[in-house]
Short mmCIF file of C-alpha atoms and ligand atoms in Angstrom, two decimals:
data_model
loop_
_atom_site.label_atom_id
_atom_site.label_comp_id
_atom_site.label_asym_id
_atom_site.label_seq_id
_atom_site.Cartn_x
_atom_site.Cartn_y
_atom_site.Cartn_z
CA UNK L 13 22.79 -13.43 52.66
CA UNK L 14 19.81 -11.41 51.46
CA UNK L 15 21.05 -8.06 50.27
CA UNK L 16 19.71 -5.03 48.46
CA UNK L 17 21.75 -2.72 46.24
CA UNK L 18 20.28 0.78 46.13
CA UNK L 19 21.30 2.62 42.96
CA UNK L 20 22.00 0.49 39.88
CA UNK L 21 24.38 2.67 37.90
CA UNK L 22 27.91 1.63 37.06
CA UNK L 23 28.91 0.77 40.62
CA UNK L 24 25.59 -0.66 41.82
CA UNK L 25 24.74 -2.80 38.80
CA UNK L 26 28.17 -4.48 38.80
CA UNK L 27 28.08 -4.84 42.58
CA UNK L 28 24.58 -6.41 42.50
CA UNK L 29 25.46 -8.94 39.78
CA UNK L 30 28.78 -9.77 41.49
CA UNK L 31 27.17 -10.39 44.89
CA UNK L 32 24.65 -12.75 43.24
CA UNK L 33 27.57 -14.52 41.56
CA UNK L 34 29.17 -14.95 44.99
CA UNK L 35 26.02 -16.77 46.20
CA UNK L 36 24.00 -13.99 47.86
CA UNK L 37 20.35 -13.27 47.05
CA UNK L 38 20.24 -9.75 45.66
CA UNK L 39 17.54 -7.15 44.96
CA UNK L 40 18.79 -4.23 42.88
CA UNK L 41 16.69 -1.07 43.39
CA UNK L 42 16.73 2.07 41.27
CA UNK L 43 14.19 4.83 40.65
CA UNK L 44 15.00 4.81 36.90
CA UNK L 45 12.42 2.35 35.50
CA UNK L 46 14.08 2.20 32.07
CA UNK L 47 17.42 1.19 33.60
CA UNK L 48 15.72 -1.44 35.77
CA UNK L 49 13.87 -2.86 32.74
CA UNK L 50 17.14 -3.19 30.80
CA UNK L 51 19.00 -4.78 33.70
CA UNK L 52 16.15 -7.20 34.39
CA UNK L 53 16.21 -8.23 30.71
CA UNK L 54 20.00 -8.92 30.93
CA UNK L 55 20.65 -5.93 28.67
CA UNK L 56 23.45 -3.81 30.22
CA UNK L 57 22.69 -0.05 30.00
CA UNK L 58 26.47 0.64 29.63
CA UNK L 59 29.47 -1.04 28.02
CA UNK L 60 31.69 -2.89 30.47
CA UNK L 61 33.79 -5.93 29.49
CA UNK L 62 32.47 -9.13 31.11
CA UNK L 63 29.40 -7.46 32.64
CA UNK L 64 26.82 -8.79 30.13
CA UNK L 65 27.84 -12.41 30.85
CA UNK L 66 27.92 -11.80 34.60
CA UNK L 67 24.46 -10.19 34.52
CA UNK L 68 23.02 -13.01 32.41
CA UNK L 69 24.36 -15.78 34.61
CA UNK L 70 23.37 -14.01 37.83
CA UNK L 71 19.80 -13.49 36.58
CA UNK L 72 19.65 -17.13 35.39
CA UNK L 73 20.76 -18.32 38.85
CA UNK L 74 17.52 -16.87 40.27
CA UNK L 75 19.52 -14.98 42.91
CA UNK L 76 19.29 -11.56 41.23
CA UNK L 77 16.26 -9.42 40.55
CA UNK L 78 15.68 -5.72 39.94
CA UNK L 79 12.91 -3.43 41.15
CA UNK L 80 11.90 0.23 41.28
CA UNK L 81 10.15 -0.31 44.62
CA UNK L 82 12.17 0.05 47.84
CA UNK L 83 9.55 -2.10 49.59
CA UNK L 84 10.95 -5.10 47.67
CA UNK L 85 14.16 -4.66 49.69
CA UNK L 86 12.37 -4.77 53.07
CA UNK L 87 13.30 -8.36 53.92
CA UNK L 88 17.03 -7.92 53.22
CA UNK L 89 19.70 -8.23 55.94
CA UNK L 90 22.13 -5.82 54.30
CA UNK L 91 21.47 -2.71 52.16
CA UNK L 92 24.25 -1.29 49.99
CA UNK L 93 23.97 2.39 49.00
CA UNK L 94 25.56 2.72 45.56
CA UNK L 95 23.97 5.93 44.22
CA UNK L 96 25.96 8.56 42.33
CA UNK L 97 27.51 11.68 43.89
CA UNK L 98 28.18 13.80 40.78
CA UNK L 99 29.64 17.29 40.72
CA UNK L 100 26.89 19.73 41.68
CA UNK L 101 25.57 22.17 39.05
CA UNK L 102 27.34 25.50 39.30
CA UNK L 103 29.74 24.32 42.02
CA UNK L 104 32.79 22.11 42.45
CA UNK L 105 31.31 20.30 45.46
CA UNK L 106 29.64 16.88 45.39
CA UNK L 107 25.87 16.78 44.89
CA UNK L 108 24.49 14.61 47.70
CA UNK L 109 20.85 14.75 46.55
CA UNK L 110 20.80 11.08 45.47
CA UNK L 111 22.37 9.99 48.76
CA UNK L 112 19.82 11.97 50.76
CA UNK L 113 16.89 10.63 48.72
CA UNK L 114 18.02 7.01 48.93
CA UNK L 115 18.67 7.19 52.68
CA UNK L 116 15.23 8.77 53.21
CA UNK L 117 13.57 6.02 51.15
CA UNK L 118 15.51 3.33 53.00
CA UNK L 119 14.54 4.80 56.37
CA UNK L 120 10.86 4.50 55.40
CA UNK L 121 11.42 0.79 54.68
CA UNK L 122 13.47 0.09 57.81
CA UNK L 123 11.37 2.12 60.27
CA UNK L 124 9.95 -0.07 63.01
CA UNK L 125 11.92 -3.20 62.04
CA UNK L 126 12.96 -5.05 65.18
CA UNK L 127 15.73 -7.27 63.76
CA UNK L 128 19.20 -5.90 63.14
CA UNK L 129 20.05 -4.79 59.64
CA UNK L 130 23.22 -3.33 58.20
CA UNK L 131 23.33 -0.36 55.83
CA UNK L 132 26.57 -0.16 53.84
CA UNK L 133 27.63 3.07 52.14
CA UNK L 134 29.72 2.49 49.02
CA UNK L 135 29.20 5.84 47.27
CA UNK L 136 32.05 8.37 47.33
CA UNK L 137 31.09 11.14 49.77
CA UNK L 138 32.65 14.19 51.43
CA UNK L 139 34.14 13.39 54.82
CA UNK L 140 31.52 13.75 57.54
CA UNK L 141 28.61 12.40 55.46
CA UNK L 142 28.60 8.89 57.00
CA UNK L 143 28.35 10.21 60.56
CA UNK L 144 25.35 12.35 59.65
CA UNK L 145 23.63 9.42 57.90
CA UNK L 146 24.29 7.25 60.99
CA UNK L 147 22.62 9.93 63.14
CA UNK L 148 19.57 9.99 60.83
CA UNK L 149 19.28 6.20 60.93
CA UNK L 150 19.61 6.17 64.74
CA UNK L 151 16.56 8.44 65.09
CA UNK L 152 14.11 6.11 63.35
CA UNK L 153 15.84 2.73 63.00
CA UNK L 154 17.97 2.17 66.12
CA UNK L 155 18.51 -1.48 65.14
CA UNK L 156 20.29 -0.47 61.97
CA UNK L 157 24.10 -0.37 61.88
CA UNK L 158 25.94 1.75 59.29
CA UNK L 159 29.27 0.67 57.75
CA UNK L 160 31.19 2.84 55.27
CA UNK L 161 32.84 0.56 52.71
CA UNK L 162 34.27 2.54 49.77
CA UNK L 163 34.54 1.00 46.32
CA UNK L 164 37.67 1.27 44.21
CA UNK L 165 36.51 -0.23 40.91
CA UNK L 166 37.98 0.99 37.65
CA UNK L 167 35.81 1.24 34.57
CA UNK L 168 36.83 -1.37 32.03
CA UNK L 169 37.93 -3.64 34.92
CA UNK L 170 34.81 -3.21 37.05
CA UNK L 171 33.88 -6.91 37.21
CA UNK L 172 37.38 -8.04 38.21
CA UNK L 173 37.80 -5.19 40.69
CA UNK L 174 34.47 -6.04 42.34
CA UNK L 175 35.03 -9.81 42.54
CA UNK L 176 38.74 -9.53 43.39
CA UNK L 177 39.31 -6.20 45.18
CA UNK L 178 42.89 -5.24 46.06
CA UNK L 179 41.80 -4.03 49.50
CA UNK L 180 38.67 -3.87 51.65
CA UNK L 181 38.03 -0.90 53.95
CA UNK L 182 35.34 -0.77 56.65
CA UNK L 183 34.48 2.51 58.37
CA UNK L 184 32.78 1.46 61.61
CA UNK L 185 31.09 2.93 64.62
CA UNK L 186 32.81 2.13 67.92
CA UNK L 187 31.94 -0.90 70.06
CA UNK L 188 29.77 -3.97 69.62
CA UNK L 189 27.48 -2.45 66.97
CA UNK L 190 30.43 -1.63 64.74
CA UNK L 191 31.77 -5.16 65.20
CA UNK L 192 28.36 -6.58 64.25
CA UNK L 193 28.52 -4.56 61.02
CA UNK L 194 32.09 -5.72 60.33
CA UNK L 195 31.35 -9.41 60.89
CA UNK L 196 28.24 -9.16 58.69
CA UNK L 197 30.31 -7.67 55.86
CA UNK L 198 32.95 -10.37 56.43
CA UNK L 199 30.28 -12.90 55.46
CA UNK L 200 29.43 -10.94 52.30
CA UNK L 201 33.10 -10.79 51.26
CA UNK L 202 34.09 -14.25 52.57
CA UNK L 203 35.63 -15.37 49.25
CA UNK L 204 37.89 -12.32 48.89
CA UNK L 205 38.85 -12.44 52.59
CA UNK L 206 39.59 -16.18 52.21
CA UNK L 207 42.20 -15.20 49.61
CA UNK L 208 43.86 -12.94 52.21
CA UNK L 209 42.73 -9.68 50.59
CA UNK L 210 44.05 -6.94 52.91
CA UNK L 211 41.34 -5.41 55.11
CA UNK L 212 41.45 -2.20 57.13
CA UNK L 213 38.89 -1.59 59.88
CA UNK L 214 38.75 2.06 60.86
CA UNK L 215 36.34 4.91 61.64
CA UNK L 216 33.84 6.52 59.24
CA UNK L 217 35.95 9.60 58.52
CA UNK L 218 39.06 7.63 57.58
CA UNK L 219 37.08 5.28 55.32
CA UNK L 220 35.54 8.27 53.50
CA UNK L 221 38.96 9.91 53.15
CA UNK L 222 40.66 6.76 51.83
CA UNK L 223 38.57 6.93 48.66
CA UNK L 224 38.96 10.62 47.82
CA UNK L 225 42.64 10.57 48.81
CA UNK L 226 43.29 7.57 46.53
CA UNK L 227 41.63 9.23 43.54
CA UNK L 228 43.30 12.58 44.25
CA UNK L 229 46.72 10.94 44.56
CA UNK L 230 46.25 9.17 41.22
CA UNK L 231 45.24 12.52 39.69
CA UNK L 232 48.29 14.16 41.29
CA UNK L 233 50.65 11.59 39.71
CA UNK L 234 49.14 12.22 36.26
CA UNK L 235 49.29 16.01 36.59
CA UNK L 236 52.85 15.79 37.91
CA UNK L 237 54.09 13.92 34.86
CA UNK L 238 52.07 16.15 32.53
CA UNK L 239 53.60 19.27 34.09
CA UNK L 240 57.07 17.72 33.72
CA UNK L 241 56.28 16.89 30.07
CA UNK L 242 56.29 20.64 29.32
CA UNK L 243 59.88 20.83 30.55
CA UNK L 244 60.66 17.85 28.33
CA UNK L 245 59.12 19.72 25.36
CA UNK L 246 61.20 22.79 26.17
CA UNK L 247 64.47 20.85 26.45
CA UNK L 248 64.11 17.97 24.01
CA UNK L 249 64.00 15.36 26.81
CA UNK L 250 61.70 12.31 26.55
CA UNK L 251 58.93 12.06 29.14
CA UNK L 252 58.38 8.40 28.19
CA UNK L 253 61.95 7.41 29.07
CA UNK L 254 61.75 9.62 32.15
CA UNK L 255 58.54 7.84 33.33
CA UNK L 256 60.13 4.44 32.78
CA UNK L 257 63.15 5.43 34.87
CA UNK L 258 61.00 7.01 37.61
CA UNK L 259 58.76 3.95 37.74
CA UNK L 260 61.71 1.67 38.53
CA UNK L 261 62.00 3.37 41.90
CA UNK L 262 59.79 1.14 44.07
CA UNK L 263 58.79 4.12 46.17
CA UNK L 264 57.30 5.83 43.09
CA UNK L 265 56.07 2.88 40.98
CA UNK L 266 55.38 2.91 37.23
CA UNK L 267 51.59 3.37 37.20
CA UNK L 268 49.68 6.61 36.50
CA UNK L 269 52.81 8.24 35.13
CA UNK L 270 51.73 8.20 31.46
CA UNK L 271 51.92 11.73 30.14
CA UNK L 272 49.26 12.84 27.66
CA UNK L 273 45.89 14.48 27.47
CA UNK L 274 45.26 13.94 31.19
CA UNK L 275 42.55 12.37 33.28
CA UNK L 276 38.79 12.42 32.93
CA UNK L 277 35.83 10.16 33.64
CA UNK L 278 33.08 10.05 36.21
CA UNK L 279 35.39 9.84 39.25
CA UNK L 280 38.85 11.43 39.31
CA UNK L 281 37.85 14.99 38.28
CA UNK L 282 34.75 15.30 40.47
CA UNK L 283 36.34 13.58 43.48
CA UNK L 284 39.36 15.88 43.25
CA UNK L 285 37.14 18.97 43.13
CA UNK L 286 34.81 17.82 45.91
CA UNK L 287 37.83 17.00 48.12
CA UNK L 288 39.27 20.46 47.48
CA UNK L 289 35.98 22.12 48.49
CA UNK L 290 35.72 19.98 51.63
CA UNK L 291 39.40 20.58 52.55
CA UNK L 292 38.88 24.34 52.25
CA UNK L 293 35.74 24.12 54.44
CA UNK L 294 37.80 22.28 57.06
CA UNK L 295 40.59 24.85 57.01
CA UNK L 296 43.12 22.67 55.13
CA UNK L 297 44.01 25.43 52.66
CA UNK L 298 47.30 23.83 51.59
CA UNK L 299 45.57 20.67 50.41
CA UNK L 300 42.81 22.64 48.66
CA UNK L 301 45.42 24.68 46.74
CA UNK L 302 47.38 21.57 45.80
CA UNK L 303 44.27 19.81 44.48
CA UNK L 304 43.18 22.92 42.56
CA UNK L 305 46.57 23.09 40.88
CA UNK L 306 46.30 19.39 39.91
CA UNK L 307 42.93 20.20 38.31
CA UNK L 308 44.31 23.25 36.47
CA UNK L 309 47.30 21.36 35.06
CA UNK L 310 44.96 18.63 33.90
CA UNK L 311 42.53 20.98 32.14
CA UNK L 312 45.45 22.86 30.60
CA UNK L 313 46.53 19.70 28.75
CA UNK L 314 43.36 19.95 26.67
CA UNK L 315 44.23 23.49 25.52
CA UNK L 316 47.81 22.33 24.92
CA UNK L 317 46.63 19.69 22.42
CA UNK L 318 44.41 22.24 20.66
CA UNK L 319 47.38 24.64 20.38
CA UNK L 320 49.64 21.81 19.17
CA UNK L 321 47.07 21.08 16.45
CA UNK L 322 46.79 24.76 15.47
CA UNK L 323 50.59 25.13 15.37
CA UNK L 324 51.00 22.06 13.14
CA UNK L 325 47.98 22.40 10.83
CA UNK L 326 47.94 26.20 10.60
CA UNK L 327 46.52 28.66 13.11
CA UNK L 328 43.20 29.13 11.32
CA UNK L 329 41.33 25.91 12.03
CA UNK L 330 38.07 27.12 10.43
CA UNK L 331 37.02 24.71 7.71
CA UNK L 332 39.89 22.29 8.33
CA UNK L 333 38.90 18.63 8.43
CA UNK L 334 40.28 17.06 11.60
CA UNK L 335 40.07 13.38 12.52
CA UNK L 336 39.71 12.46 16.19
CA UNK L 337 40.58 8.84 16.96
CA UNK L 338 39.27 7.88 20.39
CA UNK L 339 36.72 9.89 22.33
CA UNK L 340 35.95 7.77 25.44
CA UNK L 341 37.66 9.11 28.58
CA UNK L 342 39.93 6.05 28.51
CA UNK L 343 40.13 2.77 26.58
CA UNK L 344 37.88 -0.16 27.52
CA UNK L 345 34.80 1.97 28.16
CA UNK L 346 32.14 3.87 26.23
CA UNK L 347 31.94 6.47 29.00
CA UNK L 348 32.11 10.10 27.82
CA UNK L 349 31.79 11.76 31.23
CA UNK L 350 34.37 14.55 31.50
CA UNK L 351 36.23 12.99 28.55
CA UNK L 352 39.42 14.95 27.75
CA UNK L 353 39.17 13.72 24.13
CA UNK L 354 35.62 15.00 23.76
CA UNK L 355 36.63 18.34 25.29
CA UNK L 356 39.40 18.71 22.68
CA UNK L 357 37.00 17.78 19.85
CA UNK L 358 34.54 20.40 21.14
CA UNK L 359 37.24 23.11 21.38
CA UNK L 360 38.37 22.38 17.81
CA UNK L 361 34.78 22.47 16.57
CA UNK L 362 34.29 25.83 18.31
CA UNK L 363 37.23 27.13 16.28
CA UNK L 364 35.43 26.09 13.10
CA UNK L 365 37.15 22.77 12.39
CA UNK L 366 35.08 20.02 10.77
CA UNK L 367 35.50 17.00 13.02
CA UNK L 368 35.14 13.31 12.18
CA UNK L 369 35.34 11.02 15.21
CA UNK L 370 36.05 7.31 15.41
CA UNK L 371 35.84 5.37 18.69
CA UNK L 372 35.53 1.57 19.00
CA UNK L 373 32.89 1.82 21.76
CA UNK L 374 31.75 5.39 22.48
CA UNK L 375 30.82 6.45 18.91
CA UNK L 376 27.11 5.60 19.22
CA UNK L 377 26.87 7.64 22.47
CA UNK L 378 28.19 10.81 20.86
CA UNK L 379 25.04 12.31 19.34
CA UNK L 380 23.20 12.12 22.68
CA UNK L 381 26.21 13.39 24.66
CA UNK L 382 26.75 16.46 22.47
CA UNK L 383 23.57 17.13 20.49
CA UNK L 384 24.68 20.65 19.50
CA UNK L 385 28.18 19.87 18.25
CA UNK L 386 28.50 19.28 14.51
CA UNK L 387 30.63 16.11 14.67
CA UNK L 388 30.48 13.21 12.23
CA UNK L 389 30.80 9.73 13.73
CA UNK L 390 32.87 7.48 11.44
CA UNK L 391 32.61 3.69 11.33
CA UNK L 392 36.34 3.05 10.89
CA UNK L 393 39.62 4.94 11.46
CA UNK L 394 40.08 5.05 7.66
CA UNK L 395 36.67 6.75 7.23
CA UNK L 396 37.51 9.29 9.95
CA UNK L 397 40.85 10.36 8.45
CA UNK L 398 39.64 10.88 4.85
CA UNK L 399 40.67 14.36 3.69
CA UNK L 400 41.98 15.34 7.15
CA UNK L 401 44.59 18.06 7.63
CA UNK L 402 45.44 16.57 11.04
CA UNK L 403 44.78 13.23 12.74
CA UNK L 404 44.49 13.34 16.56
CA UNK L 405 44.80 10.19 18.67
CA UNK L 406 43.09 11.14 21.94
CA UNK L 407 42.27 7.81 23.66
CA UNK L 408 44.84 5.02 23.69
CA UNK L 409 42.66 2.16 22.40
CA UNK L 410 45.10 -0.71 21.60
CA UNK L 411 43.89 -0.82 17.97
CA UNK L 412 45.35 2.66 17.36
CA UNK L 413 48.92 1.59 18.13
CA UNK L 414 48.45 -1.08 15.43
CA UNK L 415 47.30 1.39 12.76
CA UNK L 416 49.39 1.24 9.58
CA UNK L 417 50.57 4.78 8.76
CA UNK L 418 51.40 3.77 5.17
CA UNK L 419 47.76 2.74 4.62
CA UNK L 420 46.35 5.93 6.16
CA UNK L 421 48.83 8.28 4.44
CA UNK L 422 47.13 8.32 1.01
CA UNK L 423 43.72 9.02 2.60
CA UNK L 424 44.58 12.31 4.35
CA UNK L 425 45.00 15.83 2.92
CA UNK L 426 48.10 16.43 5.08
CA UNK L 427 50.03 13.71 6.97
CA UNK L 428 50.08 15.36 10.40
CA UNK L 429 49.45 13.20 13.48
CA UNK L 430 49.03 14.53 17.03
CA UNK L 431 49.50 11.67 19.48
CA UNK L 432 47.70 12.95 22.56
CA UNK L 433 48.38 9.75 24.52
CA UNK L 434 51.93 8.90 23.35
CA UNK L 435 50.56 5.61 22.08
CA UNK L 436 52.03 5.51 18.54
CA UNK L 437 55.58 4.64 17.44
CA UNK L 438 57.02 8.03 16.36
CA UNK L 439 59.79 6.47 14.23
CA UNK L 440 57.32 4.29 12.32
CA UNK L 441 55.01 7.21 11.52
CA UNK L 442 57.88 9.52 10.51
CA UNK L 443 59.41 6.85 8.25
CA UNK L 444 56.01 6.64 6.52
CA UNK L 445 56.11 10.36 5.76
CA UNK L 446 54.05 11.69 8.66
CA UNK L 447 54.79 14.78 10.76
CA UNK L 448 54.52 13.39 14.31
CA UNK L 449 53.79 15.37 17.51
CA UNK L 450 53.48 13.73 20.95
CA UNK L 451 53.31 15.05 24.54
CA UNK L 452 56.76 15.58 26.03
CA UNK L 453 58.44 13.42 23.39
CA UNK L 454 60.35 14.32 20.26
C1 UDX P 15 39.22 5.72 38.96
C2 UDX P 15 40.08 4.98 39.99
O1 UDX P 15 41.23 4.39 39.36
C3 UDX P 15 39.26 3.93 40.71
O2 UDX P 15 40.03 3.28 41.72
C4 UDX P 15 38.05 4.60 41.35
O3 UDX P 15 37.22 3.65 42.01
C5 UDX P 15 37.24 5.35 40.29
O4 UDX P 15 38.09 6.27 39.60
P1 UDX P 15 38.38 5.20 36.49
O5 UDX P 15 37.54 6.43 36.53
O6 UDX P 15 37.77 3.96 35.90
O7 UDX P 15 38.85 4.77 37.96
O8 UDX P 15 39.67 5.61 35.66
P2 UDX P 15 41.25 5.35 35.76
O9 UDX P 15 41.62 4.04 35.19
O10 UDX P 15 41.72 5.65 37.13
O11 UDX P 15 41.75 6.49 34.74
C6 UDX P 15 41.41 7.86 34.99
C7 UDX P 15 41.93 8.76 33.91
O12 UDX P 15 43.33 8.93 34.03
C8 UDX P 15 41.68 8.31 32.48
O13 UDX P 15 41.19 9.43 31.75
C9 UDX P 15 43.06 7.89 31.99
O14 UDX P 15 43.18 8.04 30.60
C10 UDX P 15 43.94 8.84 32.75
N1 UDX P 15 45.33 8.37 32.95
C11 UDX P 15 45.57 7.25 33.67
C12 UDX P 15 46.39 9.12 32.44
O15 UDX P 15 46.19 10.16 31.79
N2 UDX P 15 47.66 8.71 32.67
C13 UDX P 15 47.94 7.58 33.39
O16 UDX P 15 49.14 7.27 33.56
C14 UDX P 15 46.86 6.82 33.90
#
């Protein structure tokens, strides 16, 4: 099919290249000319495992091109809206400016077209947004059908999650028009559907809510275990053993029960906050309060790690050299958006600590992300820990669990390690002479 992908950020760029890989002819559109130039030259503007190869092969197939001009999408049968919905400045709600602008631009292209086209919303939006976009489209482009089809990709696994989704959700309008939209999308996703990927066909509101509920529930699991980890600290229990035992209950499951520094990134925090704002607007005060508490517990973990560092290394952090290993919001990405690790580094720097950061992927992004923070970016973990009075592991990159504490010991001023992700072997580090502190573990 001929498709356009409007918005070529993380979601859109991977979606566009994946659809071309699946055999569709794809035009990726974005107003950011620099981003479009990079994508068109097979140079990914962000780090994502497998994406560079996918982009290269999709461009080489001749089925993928990028443009800054919406008019280049005019001949497409299906238009995917993949623009960002970040947290609004000075508010906890979602900023829908990019959605509004892209729909307005698309309407100008579709106006007057007599054949049927399908517009597919993939962005994460507050419930009620799809119905209002459908009403706007109906005014000027009555032949256009809107489907809401949320995306569940995880950074670091974006290519796999796009090509092999674990579920497909369509939010549809009632009747024949909705069915036309659903059958059109079935053709787009024919490979995944052929593998019996579960599909749910529902209304717009449910489809919108599936996405924010999923992200909020994941956030809730993480904040639950982090809150319990404080009780473990107070009693000497082990949150790691507790999580393993909880996870064996099929009704609970083992995932998203890793205690530590908490969640961050471009999705979970802002989706949780936007859902809370929307729930409060709709009179669902109980849900809004629950989500706000999840957010508070999560942010509190950052202060907890700072206090743990101050308690171990001495309360006056001014002038202390502190090594931060891992600064991306999670392993497998160079994304620093709402990174818990970066927030801890910034809080320590504000208390006068001299911070050296090592991250396998996000290091080069640091100066642009935090131009005013006096952090040094080290090329290796050994460089970062030189002369440190505390070493903080804040993102669980696999290479950190393989670090040799006997090799690092002679490099530091004081052998104190704060394991903010419970990723190290406490016994190994203690045997090598280190003072070890984890989250909810002895
Ligand atoms: C998330 C959702 O998983 C995905 O389905 C949605 O489409 C977008 O948002 P992502 O932002 O890539 O994906 O991150 P995810 O893998 O969910 O991790 C979120 C955060 O939770 C990370 O900071 C991670 O370190 C943290 N986390 C995860 C924990 O602290 N403990 C856990 O047990 C799991």
